[in-house]
Amino acid sequence: MTTILVSSQKIIDQSADGFGFLLPEKDMSSADLKACEKEFDISISDYLKKHDFTGKLMQTFAVPVMKKNKMYHIICVGLGSKKDTTIENYRRALAHLYRQAAAHKATTLAISMPAASLFDTSIEELGQQTATILDMTAYHFDAFFSKENRQKTELTKIVLCTSSATKTKLEKGVRAGNIIGKAVNKAREWVNTPPSDLTPPDLAKYAKAIAQKNKLKFTQFSEKEIIKKGMGGLAGVSRGSEQDCQLVVLEYKTNKKNADTIAFVGKGITFDSGGLSLKPAVHMETMKEDMSGAAAVIATMEAIAQLKPNVNVIGVTPLAENLPSGKATKPGDIVRFYNGKTAEIKNTDAEGRLVLADALAYVAKHYKPDAILDIATLTGACAYALGPFHTGLMSQHDDLVEIVEESAEHSGDHVWRLPLTDDYKAAIKSDVADICNIGSNKYMAGAVTAAHFLKHFVGDIPWVHLDIAGTAFNVPDRPYYRSGATGVGVRLMTDIAQHWK
Ligand code: BES
Ligand code: MG
Ligand code: ZN
């Protein structure tokens, strides 16, 4: 665990072995840097000059210094020129600074906080982003290593050094940022956990524990109840598995009078083998990630319970395993959903839309929320279309899209809109049921035709669908991630709730 503190004491008075600086291009005027130069009796600026460090974006330079026989590191990371100083580049530079400090074996890092105005943001907001990113960067999935040395936390303490005038605001942001960062990491931990160690009942149990600890209303339906309620999509996907499927609902209620209600619905396939339409081995390798949407929703509900935004929030997760067996749903079968609609199953690997259909129909009927957002590792097509850096967004409700896009920019969970036009509606026609669970080849656009399937279950409620197949797992080149789960969606959904009007 890395502890993040805020201090208005001088940076050189921190008992740290690493001193971190985020420097704008061609601006070495930092008073904290000058204090370090004096303390260690060394001209860092000369050093930087000699090594052509000008503060270009992500340019890095670490200087080892000695005092009374003890070694310290002064680490500088460039923030670039005015056009580079976006909040996303701040997140990356900060994470990079963390990695550099860890690489130089620092255990306590004192960071000289840059001015919030550099990034056109508030002190509180900068504090929130800073804590979230540092928590995310520190996260490491090490539960299954046997050797102790692979389990070590790198930096145990980080002190954010700021002026006494800004301390309170920064602290407030750090508190919120820590809540969000911990939630992101909780989602990552569940996704990274091997699929046999995290079954639908296991994840439901974790959701229940969160509800009890944070005073959220908790509802859970067993497979028997799911069948009885007529949720044939969720039950049908689970039929091949020995594990019971679950539907879990978490509810946060704000104290604000007449507040809106928003619903988050997350796909929770704890393992996706494809079912009888079995996946090839390479595609199956990472399919423990197929509950990333559910993990994000449950973790977000915990963050929301602690941040207490002015909006009611419902978190819904259909949880199941998709496995082949003598009992499994077969291609050619027809299932009936909670809202009475039927679907022909042509491919049992298109199971995400089937479990979401029942969850969406359930939340639409029982809560009539003002907005629904679903989040799902739904299609390989989306991952291929957009790659690992943008979550696919599909919707026909422009007002809601605007809200989600703004929160995406703001939170760092970036989205890219795909065209959910009516042109693609006909792709999921079926000869034998209301709709078919895969799109006709003629229409291609697999991410969009999947969204059209979901559209049959939300009625007239403003709805946004997020496809995180490309962004949930093994995202390269981002210094705040590592291999494995990203926790995508937690920052975005929390931001939507925090800023809901
Ligand atoms: N879980 C997969 C989608 C996926 C692919 C997630 C890659 C993460 C990474 C989903 O259930 C699936 O298998 N979708 C099929 C749909 C097809 C049969 C219409 C796909 O994308 O191939
Ligand atoms: Mg079962
Ligand atoms: Zn599948």
PDB file of C-alpha atoms and ligand atoms in Angstrom, residues 267 272 279 287 289-290 347 349-353 377-381 438 469, ligand 1:
ATOM      1  CA  LYS A 267     -21.627  -7.365 -18.040  1.00  0.00           C
ATOM      2  CA  ASP A 272     -16.266 -16.736 -21.495  1.00  0.00           C
ATOM      3  CA  LYS A 279     -13.542 -19.887 -28.821  1.00  0.00           C
ATOM      4  CA  MET A 287     -11.491 -14.378 -21.005  1.00  0.00           C
ATOM      5  CA  GLU A 289     -11.646 -10.292 -18.280  1.00  0.00           C
ATOM      6  CA  ASP A 290     -15.234 -10.757 -19.444  1.00  0.00           C
ATOM      7  CA  ASN A 347     -23.777 -18.247 -31.764  1.00  0.00           C
ATOM      8  CA  ASP A 349     -20.309 -16.800 -27.921  1.00  0.00           C
ATOM      9  CA  ALA A 350     -22.499 -13.710 -28.371  1.00  0.00           C
ATOM     10  CA  GLU A 351     -23.643 -14.180 -24.766  1.00  0.00           C
ATOM     11  CA  GLY A 352     -22.965 -10.729 -23.321  1.00  0.00           C
ATOM     12  CA  ARG A 353     -25.976  -9.167 -25.020  1.00  0.00           C
ATOM     13  CA  THR A 377     -16.551  -6.365 -22.892  1.00  0.00           C
ATOM     14  CA  LEU A 378     -19.030  -7.021 -25.660  1.00  0.00           C
ATOM     15  CA  THR A 379     -17.360  -7.441 -29.043  1.00  0.00           C
ATOM     16  CA  GLY A 380     -13.992  -8.228 -30.557  1.00  0.00           C
ATOM     17  CA  ALA A 381     -15.189  -6.018 -33.410  1.00  0.00           C
ATOM     18  CA  ILE A 438     -25.610 -12.118 -34.047  1.00  0.00           C
ATOM     19  CA  ALA A 469     -13.566  -5.110 -25.137  1.00  0.00           C
TER      20      ALA A 469
HETATM   21  N1  BES B   1     -16.259 -11.600 -24.589  1.00  0.00           N
HETATM   22  C1  BES B   1     -16.367 -11.510 -25.996  1.00  0.00           C
HETATM   23  C2  BES B   1     -15.857 -10.173 -26.564  1.00  0.00           C
HETATM   24  C3  BES B   1     -14.410  -9.845 -26.319  1.00  0.00           C
HETATM   25  C4  BES B   1     -13.461 -10.074 -27.303  1.00  0.00           C
HETATM   26  C5  BES B   1     -14.016  -9.238 -25.157  1.00  0.00           C
HETATM   27  C6  BES B   1     -12.146  -9.736 -27.091  1.00  0.00           C
HETATM   28  C7  BES B   1     -12.706  -8.900 -24.945  1.00  0.00           C
HETATM   29  C8  BES B   1     -11.764  -9.144 -25.910  1.00  0.00           C
HETATM   30  C9  BES B   1     -17.816 -11.671 -26.445  1.00  0.00           C
HETATM   31  O1  BES B   1     -18.619 -12.417 -25.619  1.00  0.00           O
HETATM   32  C10 BES B   1     -17.764 -12.372 -27.763  1.00  0.00           C
HETATM   33  O2  BES B   1     -17.265 -13.434 -27.807  1.00  0.00           O
HETATM   34  N2  BES B   1     -18.257 -11.710 -28.815  1.00  0.00           N
HETATM   35  C11 BES B   1     -18.242 -12.266 -30.119  1.00  0.00           C
HETATM   36  C12 BES B   1     -19.529 -11.912 -30.804  1.00  0.00           C
HETATM   37  C13 BES B   1     -19.739 -12.582 -32.122  1.00  0.00           C
HETATM   38  C14 BES B   1     -19.908 -14.077 -31.939  1.00  0.00           C
HETATM   39  C15 BES B   1     -20.963 -11.991 -32.784  1.00  0.00           C
HETATM   40  C16 BES B   1     -17.045 -11.671 -30.875  1.00  0.00           C
HETATM   41  O3  BES B   1     -16.753 -10.493 -30.694  1.00  0.00           O
HETATM   42  O4  BES B   1     -16.409 -12.417 -31.603  1.00  0.00           O
END
